[in-house]
mmCIF file of C-alpha atoms in Angstrom:
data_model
loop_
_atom_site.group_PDB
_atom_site.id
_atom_site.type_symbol
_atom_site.label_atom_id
_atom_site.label_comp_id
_atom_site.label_asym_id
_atom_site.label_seq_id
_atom_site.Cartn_x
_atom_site.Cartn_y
_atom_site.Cartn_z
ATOM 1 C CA UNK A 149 25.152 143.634 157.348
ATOM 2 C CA UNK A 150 24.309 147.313 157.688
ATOM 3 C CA UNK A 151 21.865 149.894 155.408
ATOM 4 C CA UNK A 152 22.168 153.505 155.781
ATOM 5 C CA UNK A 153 20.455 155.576 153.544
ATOM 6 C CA UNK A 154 20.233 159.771 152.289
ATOM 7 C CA UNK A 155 18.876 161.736 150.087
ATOM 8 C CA UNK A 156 15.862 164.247 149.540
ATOM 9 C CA UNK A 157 12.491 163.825 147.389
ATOM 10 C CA UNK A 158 13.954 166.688 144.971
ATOM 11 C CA UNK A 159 17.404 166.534 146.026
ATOM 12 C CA UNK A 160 20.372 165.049 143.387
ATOM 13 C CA UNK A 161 19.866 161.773 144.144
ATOM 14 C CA UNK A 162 19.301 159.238 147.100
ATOM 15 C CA UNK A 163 22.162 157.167 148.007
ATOM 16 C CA UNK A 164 22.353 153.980 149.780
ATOM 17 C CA UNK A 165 25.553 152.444 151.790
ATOM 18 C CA UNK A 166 25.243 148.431 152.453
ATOM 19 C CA UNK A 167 28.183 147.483 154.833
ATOM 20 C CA UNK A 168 29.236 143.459 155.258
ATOM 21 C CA UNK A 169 28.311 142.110 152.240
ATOM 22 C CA UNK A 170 30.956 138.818 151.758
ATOM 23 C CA UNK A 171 32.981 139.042 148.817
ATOM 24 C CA UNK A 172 32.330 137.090 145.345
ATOM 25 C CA UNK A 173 28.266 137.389 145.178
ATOM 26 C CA UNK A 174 27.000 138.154 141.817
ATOM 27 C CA UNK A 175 24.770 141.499 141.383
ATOM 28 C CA UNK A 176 22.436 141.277 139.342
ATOM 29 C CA UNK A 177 21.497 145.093 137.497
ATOM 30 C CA UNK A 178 18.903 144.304 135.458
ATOM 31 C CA UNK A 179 17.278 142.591 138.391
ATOM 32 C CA UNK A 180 17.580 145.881 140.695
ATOM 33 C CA UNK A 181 16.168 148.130 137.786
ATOM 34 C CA UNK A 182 13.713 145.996 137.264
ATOM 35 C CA UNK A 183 12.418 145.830 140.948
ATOM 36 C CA UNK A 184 13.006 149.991 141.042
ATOM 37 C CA UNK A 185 10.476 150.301 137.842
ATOM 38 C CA UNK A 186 8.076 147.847 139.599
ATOM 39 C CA UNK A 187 8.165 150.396 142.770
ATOM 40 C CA UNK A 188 6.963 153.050 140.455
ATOM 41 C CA UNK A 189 3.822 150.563 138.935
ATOM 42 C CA UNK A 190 0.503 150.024 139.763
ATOM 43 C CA UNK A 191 -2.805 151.522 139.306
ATOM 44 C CA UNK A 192 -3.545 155.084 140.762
ATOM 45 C CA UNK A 193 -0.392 156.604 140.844
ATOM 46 C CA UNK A 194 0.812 160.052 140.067
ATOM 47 C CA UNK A 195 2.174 162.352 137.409
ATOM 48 C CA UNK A 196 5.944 162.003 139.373
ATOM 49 C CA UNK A 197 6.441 158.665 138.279
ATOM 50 C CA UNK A 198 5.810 159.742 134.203
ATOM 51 C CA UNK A 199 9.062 162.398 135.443
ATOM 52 C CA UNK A 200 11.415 159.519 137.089
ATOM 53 C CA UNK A 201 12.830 156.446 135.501
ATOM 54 C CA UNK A 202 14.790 155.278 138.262
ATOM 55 C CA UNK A 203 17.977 153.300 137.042
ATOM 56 C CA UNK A 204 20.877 152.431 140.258
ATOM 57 C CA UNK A 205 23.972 153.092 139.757
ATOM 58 C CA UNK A 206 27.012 151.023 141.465
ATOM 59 C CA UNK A 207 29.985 153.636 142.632
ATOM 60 C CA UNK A 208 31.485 151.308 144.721
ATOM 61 C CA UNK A 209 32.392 147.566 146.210
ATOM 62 C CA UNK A 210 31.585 145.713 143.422
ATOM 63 C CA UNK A 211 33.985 144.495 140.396
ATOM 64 C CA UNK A 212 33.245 142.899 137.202
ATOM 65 C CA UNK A 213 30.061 142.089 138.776
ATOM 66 C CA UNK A 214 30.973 140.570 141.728
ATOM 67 C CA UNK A 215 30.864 142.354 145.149
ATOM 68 C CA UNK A 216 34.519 142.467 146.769
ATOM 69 C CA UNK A 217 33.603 142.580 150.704
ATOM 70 C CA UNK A 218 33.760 146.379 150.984
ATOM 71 C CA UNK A 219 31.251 148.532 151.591
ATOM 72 C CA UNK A 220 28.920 148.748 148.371
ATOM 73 C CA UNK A 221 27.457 152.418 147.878
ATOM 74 C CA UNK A 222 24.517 152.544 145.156
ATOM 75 C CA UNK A 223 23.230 155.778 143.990
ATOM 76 C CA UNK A 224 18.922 156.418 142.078
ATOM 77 C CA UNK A 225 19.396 159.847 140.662
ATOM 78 C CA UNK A 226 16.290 162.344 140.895
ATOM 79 C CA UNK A 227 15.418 163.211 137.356
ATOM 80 C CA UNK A 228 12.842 166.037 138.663
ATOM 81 C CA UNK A 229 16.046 167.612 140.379
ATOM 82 C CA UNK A 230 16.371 169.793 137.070
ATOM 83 C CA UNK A 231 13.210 170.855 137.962
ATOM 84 C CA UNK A 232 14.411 171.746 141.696
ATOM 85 C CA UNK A 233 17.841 173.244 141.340
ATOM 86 C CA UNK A 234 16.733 176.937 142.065
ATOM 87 C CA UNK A 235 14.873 175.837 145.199
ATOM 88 C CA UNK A 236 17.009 172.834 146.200
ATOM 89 C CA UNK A 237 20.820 172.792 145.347
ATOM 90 C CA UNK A 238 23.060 172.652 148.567
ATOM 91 C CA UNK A 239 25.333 174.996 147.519
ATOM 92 C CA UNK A 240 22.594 178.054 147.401
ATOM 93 C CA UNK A 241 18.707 178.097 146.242
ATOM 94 C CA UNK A 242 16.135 180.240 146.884
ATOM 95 C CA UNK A 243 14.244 179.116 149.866
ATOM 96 C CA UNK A 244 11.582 182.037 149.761
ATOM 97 C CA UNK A 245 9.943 179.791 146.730
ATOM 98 C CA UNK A 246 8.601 176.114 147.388
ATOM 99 C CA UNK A 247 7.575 176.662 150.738
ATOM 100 C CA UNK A 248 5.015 174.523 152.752
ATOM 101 C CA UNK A 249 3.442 176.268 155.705
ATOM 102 C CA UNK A 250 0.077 174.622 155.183
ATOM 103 C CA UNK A 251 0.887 171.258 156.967
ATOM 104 C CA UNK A 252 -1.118 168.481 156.218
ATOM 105 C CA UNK A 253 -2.883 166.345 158.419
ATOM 106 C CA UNK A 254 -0.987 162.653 158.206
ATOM 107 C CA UNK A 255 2.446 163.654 156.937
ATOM 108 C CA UNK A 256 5.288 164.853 159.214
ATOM 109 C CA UNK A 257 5.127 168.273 158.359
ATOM 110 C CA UNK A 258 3.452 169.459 161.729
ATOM 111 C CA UNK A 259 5.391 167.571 164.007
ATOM 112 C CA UNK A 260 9.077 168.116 162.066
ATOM 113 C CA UNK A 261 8.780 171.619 161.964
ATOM 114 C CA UNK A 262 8.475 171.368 165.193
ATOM 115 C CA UNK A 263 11.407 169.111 166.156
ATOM 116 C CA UNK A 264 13.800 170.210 164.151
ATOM 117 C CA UNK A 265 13.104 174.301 164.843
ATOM 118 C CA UNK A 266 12.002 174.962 161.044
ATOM 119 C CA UNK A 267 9.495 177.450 159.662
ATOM 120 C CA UNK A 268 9.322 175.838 156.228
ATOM 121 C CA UNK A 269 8.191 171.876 155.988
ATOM 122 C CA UNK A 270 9.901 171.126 152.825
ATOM 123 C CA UNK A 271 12.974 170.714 155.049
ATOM 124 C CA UNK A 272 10.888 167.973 156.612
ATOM 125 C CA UNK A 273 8.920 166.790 153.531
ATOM 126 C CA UNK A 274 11.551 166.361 151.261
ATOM 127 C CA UNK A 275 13.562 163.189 153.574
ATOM 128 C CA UNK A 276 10.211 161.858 155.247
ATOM 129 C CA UNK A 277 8.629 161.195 151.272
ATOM 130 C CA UNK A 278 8.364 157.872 150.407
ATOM 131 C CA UNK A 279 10.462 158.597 147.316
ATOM 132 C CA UNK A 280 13.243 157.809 149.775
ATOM 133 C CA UNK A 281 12.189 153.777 149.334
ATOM 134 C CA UNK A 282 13.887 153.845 145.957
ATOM 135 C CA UNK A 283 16.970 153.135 147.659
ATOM 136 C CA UNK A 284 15.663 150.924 150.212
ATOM 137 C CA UNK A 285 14.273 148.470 146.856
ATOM 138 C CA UNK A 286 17.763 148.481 145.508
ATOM 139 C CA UNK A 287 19.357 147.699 148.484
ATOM 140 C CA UNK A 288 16.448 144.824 149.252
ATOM 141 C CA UNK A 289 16.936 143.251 145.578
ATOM 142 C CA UNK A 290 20.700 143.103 146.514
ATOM 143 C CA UNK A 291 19.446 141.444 149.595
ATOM 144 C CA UNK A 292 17.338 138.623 147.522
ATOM 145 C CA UNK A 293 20.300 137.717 145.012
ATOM 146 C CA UNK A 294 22.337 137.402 148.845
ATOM 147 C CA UNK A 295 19.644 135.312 150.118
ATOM 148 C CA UNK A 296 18.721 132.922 146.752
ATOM 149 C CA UNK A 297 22.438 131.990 146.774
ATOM 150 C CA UNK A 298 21.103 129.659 150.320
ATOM 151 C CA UNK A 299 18.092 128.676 148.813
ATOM 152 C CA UNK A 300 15.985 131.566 150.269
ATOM 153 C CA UNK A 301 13.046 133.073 148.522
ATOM 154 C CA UNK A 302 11.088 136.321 148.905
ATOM 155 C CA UNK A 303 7.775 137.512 147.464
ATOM 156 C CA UNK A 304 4.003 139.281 147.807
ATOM 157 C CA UNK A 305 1.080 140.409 146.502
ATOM 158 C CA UNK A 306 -1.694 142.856 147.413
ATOM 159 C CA UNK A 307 -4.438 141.479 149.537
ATOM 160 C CA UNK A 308 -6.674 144.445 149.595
ATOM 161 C CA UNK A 309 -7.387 148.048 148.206
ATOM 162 C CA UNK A 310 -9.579 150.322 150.741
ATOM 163 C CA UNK A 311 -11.818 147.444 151.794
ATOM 164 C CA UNK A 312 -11.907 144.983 148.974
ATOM 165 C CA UNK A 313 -10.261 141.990 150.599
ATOM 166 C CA UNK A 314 -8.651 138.660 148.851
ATOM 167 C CA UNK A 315 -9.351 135.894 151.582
ATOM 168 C CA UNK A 316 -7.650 133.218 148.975
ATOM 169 C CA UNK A 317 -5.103 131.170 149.937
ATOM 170 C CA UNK A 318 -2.658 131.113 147.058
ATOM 171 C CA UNK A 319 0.748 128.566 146.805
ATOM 172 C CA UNK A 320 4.118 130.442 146.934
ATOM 173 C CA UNK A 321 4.874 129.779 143.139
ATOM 174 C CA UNK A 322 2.191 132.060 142.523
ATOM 175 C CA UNK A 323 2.819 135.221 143.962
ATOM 176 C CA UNK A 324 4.946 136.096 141.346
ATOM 177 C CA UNK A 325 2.218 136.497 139.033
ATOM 178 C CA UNK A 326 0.855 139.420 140.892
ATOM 179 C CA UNK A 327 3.791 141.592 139.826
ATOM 180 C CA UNK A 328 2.232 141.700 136.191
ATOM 181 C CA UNK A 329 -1.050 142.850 137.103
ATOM 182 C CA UNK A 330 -1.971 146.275 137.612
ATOM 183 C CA UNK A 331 -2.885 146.329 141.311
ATOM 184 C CA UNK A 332 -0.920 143.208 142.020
ATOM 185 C CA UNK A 333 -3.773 141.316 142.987
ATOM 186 C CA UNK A 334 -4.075 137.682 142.009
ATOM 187 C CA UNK A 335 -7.716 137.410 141.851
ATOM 188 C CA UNK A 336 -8.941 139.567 138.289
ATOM 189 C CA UNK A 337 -12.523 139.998 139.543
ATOM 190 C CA UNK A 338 -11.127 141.112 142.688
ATOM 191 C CA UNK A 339 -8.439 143.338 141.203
ATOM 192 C CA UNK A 340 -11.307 145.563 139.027
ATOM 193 C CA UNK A 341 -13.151 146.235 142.054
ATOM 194 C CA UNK A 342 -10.136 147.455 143.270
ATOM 195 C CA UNK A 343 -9.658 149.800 140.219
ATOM 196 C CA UNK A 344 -12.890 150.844 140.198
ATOM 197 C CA UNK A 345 -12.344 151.844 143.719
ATOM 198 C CA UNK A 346 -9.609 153.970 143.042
ATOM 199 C CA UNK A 347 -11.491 155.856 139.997
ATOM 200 C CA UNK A 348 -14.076 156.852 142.268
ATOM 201 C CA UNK A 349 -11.653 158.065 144.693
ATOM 202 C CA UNK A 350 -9.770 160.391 142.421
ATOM 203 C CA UNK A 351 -12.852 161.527 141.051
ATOM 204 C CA UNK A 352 -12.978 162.631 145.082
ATOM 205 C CA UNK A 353 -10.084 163.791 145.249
ATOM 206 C CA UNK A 354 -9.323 161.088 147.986
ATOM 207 C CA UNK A 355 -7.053 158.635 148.571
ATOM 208 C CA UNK A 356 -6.670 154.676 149.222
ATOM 209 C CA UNK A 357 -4.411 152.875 151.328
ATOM 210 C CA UNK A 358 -4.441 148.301 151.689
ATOM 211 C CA UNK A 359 -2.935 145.354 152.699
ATOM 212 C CA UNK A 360 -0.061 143.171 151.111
ATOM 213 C CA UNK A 361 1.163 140.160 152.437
ATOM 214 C CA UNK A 362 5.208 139.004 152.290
ATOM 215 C CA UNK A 363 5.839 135.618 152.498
ATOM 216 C CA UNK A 364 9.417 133.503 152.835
ATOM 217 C CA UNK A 365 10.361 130.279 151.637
ATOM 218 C CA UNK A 366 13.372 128.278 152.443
ATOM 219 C CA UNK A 367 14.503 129.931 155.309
ATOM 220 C CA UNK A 368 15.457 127.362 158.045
ATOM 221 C CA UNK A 369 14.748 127.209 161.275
ATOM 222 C CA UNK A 370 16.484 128.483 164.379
ATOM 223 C CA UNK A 371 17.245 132.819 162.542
ATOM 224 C CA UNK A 372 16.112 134.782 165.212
ATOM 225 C CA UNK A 373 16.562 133.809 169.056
ATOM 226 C CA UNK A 374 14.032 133.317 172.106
ATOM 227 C CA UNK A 375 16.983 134.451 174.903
ATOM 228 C CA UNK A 376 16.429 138.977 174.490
ATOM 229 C CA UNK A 377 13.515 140.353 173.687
ATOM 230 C CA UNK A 378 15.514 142.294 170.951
ATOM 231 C CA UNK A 379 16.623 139.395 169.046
ATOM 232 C CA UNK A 380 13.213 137.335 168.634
ATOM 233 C CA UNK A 381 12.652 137.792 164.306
ATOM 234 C CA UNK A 382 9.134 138.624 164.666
ATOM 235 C CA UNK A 383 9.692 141.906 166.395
ATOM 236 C CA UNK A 384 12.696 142.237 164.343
ATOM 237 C CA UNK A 385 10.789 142.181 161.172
ATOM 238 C CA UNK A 386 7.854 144.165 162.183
ATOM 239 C CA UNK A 387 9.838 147.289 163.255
ATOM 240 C CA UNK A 388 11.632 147.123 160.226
ATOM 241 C CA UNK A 389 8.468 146.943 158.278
ATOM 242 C CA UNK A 390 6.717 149.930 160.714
ATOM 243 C CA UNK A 391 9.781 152.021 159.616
ATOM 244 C CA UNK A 392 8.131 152.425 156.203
ATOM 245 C CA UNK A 393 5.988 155.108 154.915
ATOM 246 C CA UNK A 394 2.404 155.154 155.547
ATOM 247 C CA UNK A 395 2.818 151.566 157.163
ATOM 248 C CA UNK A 396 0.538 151.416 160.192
ATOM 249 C CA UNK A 397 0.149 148.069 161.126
ATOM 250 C CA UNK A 398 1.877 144.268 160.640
ATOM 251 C CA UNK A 399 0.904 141.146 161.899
ATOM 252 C CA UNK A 400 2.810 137.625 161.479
ATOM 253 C CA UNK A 401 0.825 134.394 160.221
ATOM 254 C CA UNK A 402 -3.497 134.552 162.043
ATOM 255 C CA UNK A 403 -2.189 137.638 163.633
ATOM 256 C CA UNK A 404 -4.908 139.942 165.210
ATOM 257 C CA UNK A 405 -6.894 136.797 164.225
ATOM 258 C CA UNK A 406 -5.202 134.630 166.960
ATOM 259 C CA UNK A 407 -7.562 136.684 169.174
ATOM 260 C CA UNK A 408 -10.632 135.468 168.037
ATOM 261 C CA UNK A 409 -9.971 131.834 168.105
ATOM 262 C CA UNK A 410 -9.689 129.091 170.795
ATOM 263 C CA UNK A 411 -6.014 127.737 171.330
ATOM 264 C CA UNK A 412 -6.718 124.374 169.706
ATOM 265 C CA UNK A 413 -7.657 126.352 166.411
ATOM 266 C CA UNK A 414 -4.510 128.148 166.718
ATOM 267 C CA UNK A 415 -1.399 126.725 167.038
ATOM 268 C CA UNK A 416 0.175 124.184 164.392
ATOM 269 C CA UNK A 417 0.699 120.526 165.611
ATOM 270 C CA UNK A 418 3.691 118.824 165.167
ATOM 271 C CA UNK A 419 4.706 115.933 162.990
ATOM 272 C CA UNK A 420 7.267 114.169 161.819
ATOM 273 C CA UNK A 421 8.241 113.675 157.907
ATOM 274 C CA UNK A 422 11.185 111.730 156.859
ATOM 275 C CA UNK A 423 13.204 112.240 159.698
ATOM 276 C CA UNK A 424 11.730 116.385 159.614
ATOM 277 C CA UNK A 425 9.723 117.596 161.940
ATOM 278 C CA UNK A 426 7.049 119.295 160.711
ATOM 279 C CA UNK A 427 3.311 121.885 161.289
ATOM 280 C CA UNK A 428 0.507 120.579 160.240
ATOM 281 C CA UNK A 429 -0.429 124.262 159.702
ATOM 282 C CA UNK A 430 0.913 127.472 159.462
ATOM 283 C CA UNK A 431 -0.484 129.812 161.794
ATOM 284 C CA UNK A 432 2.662 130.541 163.583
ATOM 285 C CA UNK A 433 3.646 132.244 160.384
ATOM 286 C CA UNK A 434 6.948 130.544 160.153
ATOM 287 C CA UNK A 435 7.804 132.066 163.568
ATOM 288 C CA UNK A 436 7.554 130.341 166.754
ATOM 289 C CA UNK A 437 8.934 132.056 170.295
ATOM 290 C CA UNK A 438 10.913 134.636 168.333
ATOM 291 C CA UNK A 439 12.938 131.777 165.785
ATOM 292 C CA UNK A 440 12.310 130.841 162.182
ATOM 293 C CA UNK A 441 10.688 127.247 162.867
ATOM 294 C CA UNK A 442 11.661 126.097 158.815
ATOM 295 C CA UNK A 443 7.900 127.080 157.325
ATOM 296 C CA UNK A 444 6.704 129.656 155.468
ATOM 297 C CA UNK A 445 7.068 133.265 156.979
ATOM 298 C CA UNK A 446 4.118 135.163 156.597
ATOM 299 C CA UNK A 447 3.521 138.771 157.086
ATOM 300 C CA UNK A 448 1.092 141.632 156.422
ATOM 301 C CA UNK A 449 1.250 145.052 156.518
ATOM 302 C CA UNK A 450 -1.455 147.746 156.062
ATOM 303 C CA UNK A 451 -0.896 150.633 154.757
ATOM 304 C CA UNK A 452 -2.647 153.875 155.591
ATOM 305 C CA UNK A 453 -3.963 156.068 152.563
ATOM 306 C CA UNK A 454 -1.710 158.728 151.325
ATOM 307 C CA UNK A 455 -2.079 162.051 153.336
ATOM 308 C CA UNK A 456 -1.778 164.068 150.793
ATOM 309 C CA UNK A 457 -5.185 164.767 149.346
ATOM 310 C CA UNK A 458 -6.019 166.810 146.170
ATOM 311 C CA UNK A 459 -9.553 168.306 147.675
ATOM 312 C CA UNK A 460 -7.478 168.635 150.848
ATOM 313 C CA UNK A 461 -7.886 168.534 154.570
ATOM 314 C CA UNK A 462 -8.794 171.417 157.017
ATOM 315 C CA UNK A 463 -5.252 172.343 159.212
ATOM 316 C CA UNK A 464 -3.568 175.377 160.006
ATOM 317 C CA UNK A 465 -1.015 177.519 158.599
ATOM 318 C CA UNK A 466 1.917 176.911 160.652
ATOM 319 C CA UNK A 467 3.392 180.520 160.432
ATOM 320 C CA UNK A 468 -0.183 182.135 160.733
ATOM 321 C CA UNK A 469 -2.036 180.027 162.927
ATOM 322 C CA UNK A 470 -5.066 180.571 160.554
ATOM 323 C CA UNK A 471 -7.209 178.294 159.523
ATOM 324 C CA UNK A 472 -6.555 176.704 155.926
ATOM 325 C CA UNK A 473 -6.992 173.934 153.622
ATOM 326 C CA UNK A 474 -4.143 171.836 153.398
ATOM 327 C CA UNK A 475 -1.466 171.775 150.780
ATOM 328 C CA UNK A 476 -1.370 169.417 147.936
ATOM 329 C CA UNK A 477 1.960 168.371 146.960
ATOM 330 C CA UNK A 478 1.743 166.214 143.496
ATOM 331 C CA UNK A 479 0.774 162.713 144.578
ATOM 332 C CA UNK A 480 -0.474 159.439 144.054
ATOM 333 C CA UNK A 481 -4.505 158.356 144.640
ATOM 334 C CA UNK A 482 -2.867 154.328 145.715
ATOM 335 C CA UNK A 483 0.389 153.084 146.089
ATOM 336 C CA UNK A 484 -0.468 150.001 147.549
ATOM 337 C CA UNK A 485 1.646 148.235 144.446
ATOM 338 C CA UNK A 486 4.633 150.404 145.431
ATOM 339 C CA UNK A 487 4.204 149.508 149.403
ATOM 340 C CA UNK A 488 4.618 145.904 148.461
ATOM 341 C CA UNK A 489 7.873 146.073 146.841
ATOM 342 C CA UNK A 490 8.948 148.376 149.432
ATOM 343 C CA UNK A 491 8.160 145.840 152.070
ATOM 344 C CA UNK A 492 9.108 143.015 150.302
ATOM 345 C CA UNK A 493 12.479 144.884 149.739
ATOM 346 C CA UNK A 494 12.555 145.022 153.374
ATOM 347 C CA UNK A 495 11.595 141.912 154.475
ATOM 348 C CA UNK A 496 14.327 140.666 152.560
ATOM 349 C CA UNK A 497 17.320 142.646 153.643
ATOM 350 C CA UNK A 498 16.365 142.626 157.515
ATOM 351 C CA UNK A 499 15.913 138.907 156.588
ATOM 352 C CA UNK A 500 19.511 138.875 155.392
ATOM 353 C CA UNK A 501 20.772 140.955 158.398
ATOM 354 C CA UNK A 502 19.835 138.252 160.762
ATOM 355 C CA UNK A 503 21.260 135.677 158.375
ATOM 356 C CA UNK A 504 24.649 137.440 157.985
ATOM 357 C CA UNK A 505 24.835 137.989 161.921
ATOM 358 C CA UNK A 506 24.356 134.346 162.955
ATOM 359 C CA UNK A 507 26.446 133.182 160.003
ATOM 360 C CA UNK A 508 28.938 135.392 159.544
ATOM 361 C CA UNK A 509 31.608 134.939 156.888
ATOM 362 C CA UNK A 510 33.827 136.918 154.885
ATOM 363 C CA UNK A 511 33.129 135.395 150.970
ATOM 364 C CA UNK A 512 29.878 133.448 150.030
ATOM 365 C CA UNK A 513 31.566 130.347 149.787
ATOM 366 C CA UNK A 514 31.923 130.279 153.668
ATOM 367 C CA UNK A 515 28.273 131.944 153.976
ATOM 368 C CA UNK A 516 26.953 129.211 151.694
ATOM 369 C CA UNK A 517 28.934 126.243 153.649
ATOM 370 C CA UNK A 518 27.689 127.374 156.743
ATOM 371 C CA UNK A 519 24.073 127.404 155.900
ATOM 372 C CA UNK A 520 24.376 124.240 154.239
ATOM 373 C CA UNK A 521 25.454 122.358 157.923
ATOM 374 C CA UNK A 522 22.775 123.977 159.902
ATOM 375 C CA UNK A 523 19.686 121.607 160.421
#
């Protein structure tokens, strides 16, 4: 199973291409939409998401609702691109207008311009925006329906908003409850801290950045391998989860944690359970010597604060070499809500990449079958 994705912030639309998806599994729409309207949720973010209402659109692989083993191409079109067209469109647009010379400190801008031999960092900004994730959700949520067919569950919440941290412990069948709060965070006294957080930041003109934390159920063990260092599933699904937007750290079950601790504190006994073996713990986070080890997967990722700041940042013009305050491009003050369905999109379809590879299979009834006789 393969993901390739396109598309610009202001551009017609962002497109994704899934390749190997087995014929005859059900796609859900409603689900997908309503995953791509949670992406655009949560407390502190910005006037663009009053301008989108992202909706997918199907233009290929799939049939009365049932995907048909050839490649399935999805398109989120940009409602702003109306908005755009005179500084955008492919076919002509006036470049001298929109321009971004002022790059800011955190964003790609610098460094792109750079790379790619540019003089104006919209032709960076525009594909390294998060608004790019749209696609990467629908293609996730298409992942999950794949994966819940074999019994395999994926969900999250927020564990923290620019320092105030949820240390609770909370059962898998809760997490979904998160999704209808306004900072996805499960504790309420918690969660207004949070908010209150985030006023006083935009008051600032600042930004906020947090933690959320994925976890897995019903994945068995043995996904993933201990034999290359390029097929273990831990380092698989951190790089995937690095290659978001503003992501700047993940750790797997204790994590950095592990550090701190003596061995005996650390790593999960074994038992056995009606002919199962089982951890008396979980701080392996479901992962043990690169392989799925049949408990929960856990994993965090923090998320850096936005970069793009409405009082700005001191940089330099990159035309000029002046000094200058940095651009503001409209933005959000947190998006910590729309980082965790982003990385819970993710987690799920580089979860059902490894799946597909050591499975294989052609329709889901062999997918399912095969999953089924694996310990």
């Amino acid at each position: 199973m393969k993901l390739t994705t396109a598309g610009e912030s202001h551009g017609k639309a962002l497109v994704a291409i899934i390749e190997g998806l087995p014929s005859n599994l059900k796609i859900d729409i409603a689900e997908i939409n309503n995953y791509l309207a949670l992406r655009q949720s949560g407390y502190g973010r910005g006037a663009r998401q009053k301008i989108e209402k992202d909706e997918a659109e199907i233009i290929s692989g799939v049939r009365n609702g049932l995907t048909l083993g050839s490649p399935l191409a999805l398109i989120v079109r940009n409602k702003d691109y109306e908005n755009w067209r005179e500084y955008m469109a492919p076919e002509g647009a006036d470049v001298t207008k929109k321009t971004l010379t002022k790059v800011r400190p955190g964003h790609a801008d610098l460094t792109g311009v750079i790379k790619y031999d540019q003089t104006d960092a919209r032709n960076i900004l525009e594909r390294a925006s998060a608004r790019e994730t749209a696609v990467r959700v629908a293609a996730g949520t298409i992942a999950k329906q794949y994966l819940r067919v074999l019994g395999v569950e994926v969900s999250g919440y927020v564990k923290s908003v620019c320092g105030v941290k949820d240390e609770n412990f909370y059962p898998f069948e809760q997490l979904s409850a998160a999704k209808s709060k306004p900072l996805f965070m499960l504790d309420d006294g918690l969660e207004k801290q949070a908010m209150a957080k985030i006023d006083k930041l935009k008051s600032e003109g600042d930004t906020a950045g947090g933690v959320v934390e994925i976890r897995v159920k019903g994945l068995k063990s043995g996904f993933g391998s201990c034999m290359q260092y390029s097929t273990k599933l831990d380092g698989i699904l951190c790089g995937a989860v690095m290659g978001v937007q503003a992501i700047k750290g993940v750790e797997i079950g204790l994590g950095f944690g592990a550090a701190d601790v003596c061995g005996s504190k650390v790593h999960d006994e074994i038992y056995m359970q009606n002919g199962n073996y089982r951890r008396k713990t979980n701080n392996a986070g479901g992962i043990e010597g690169g392989m799925s080890n049949g408990e929960e997967i856990v994993l965090r990722a923090a998320m850096k604060p936005i970069p793009t700041l409405m009082k700005g940042l001191e940089t330099v013009d990159y035309l000029s070499g002046k000094p200058v305050t940095a651009a503001g491009e409209r933005s959000d003050v947190a998006a910590i809500c729309a980082a965790e369905i982003v990385v819970e999109s993710v987690v799920a379809f580089t979860l059902a990449e490894v799946v597909s590879n050591r499975l294989g299979g052609d329709n889901m009834r062999e997918v399912t079958e095969r999953y089924r006789a694996l310990r």
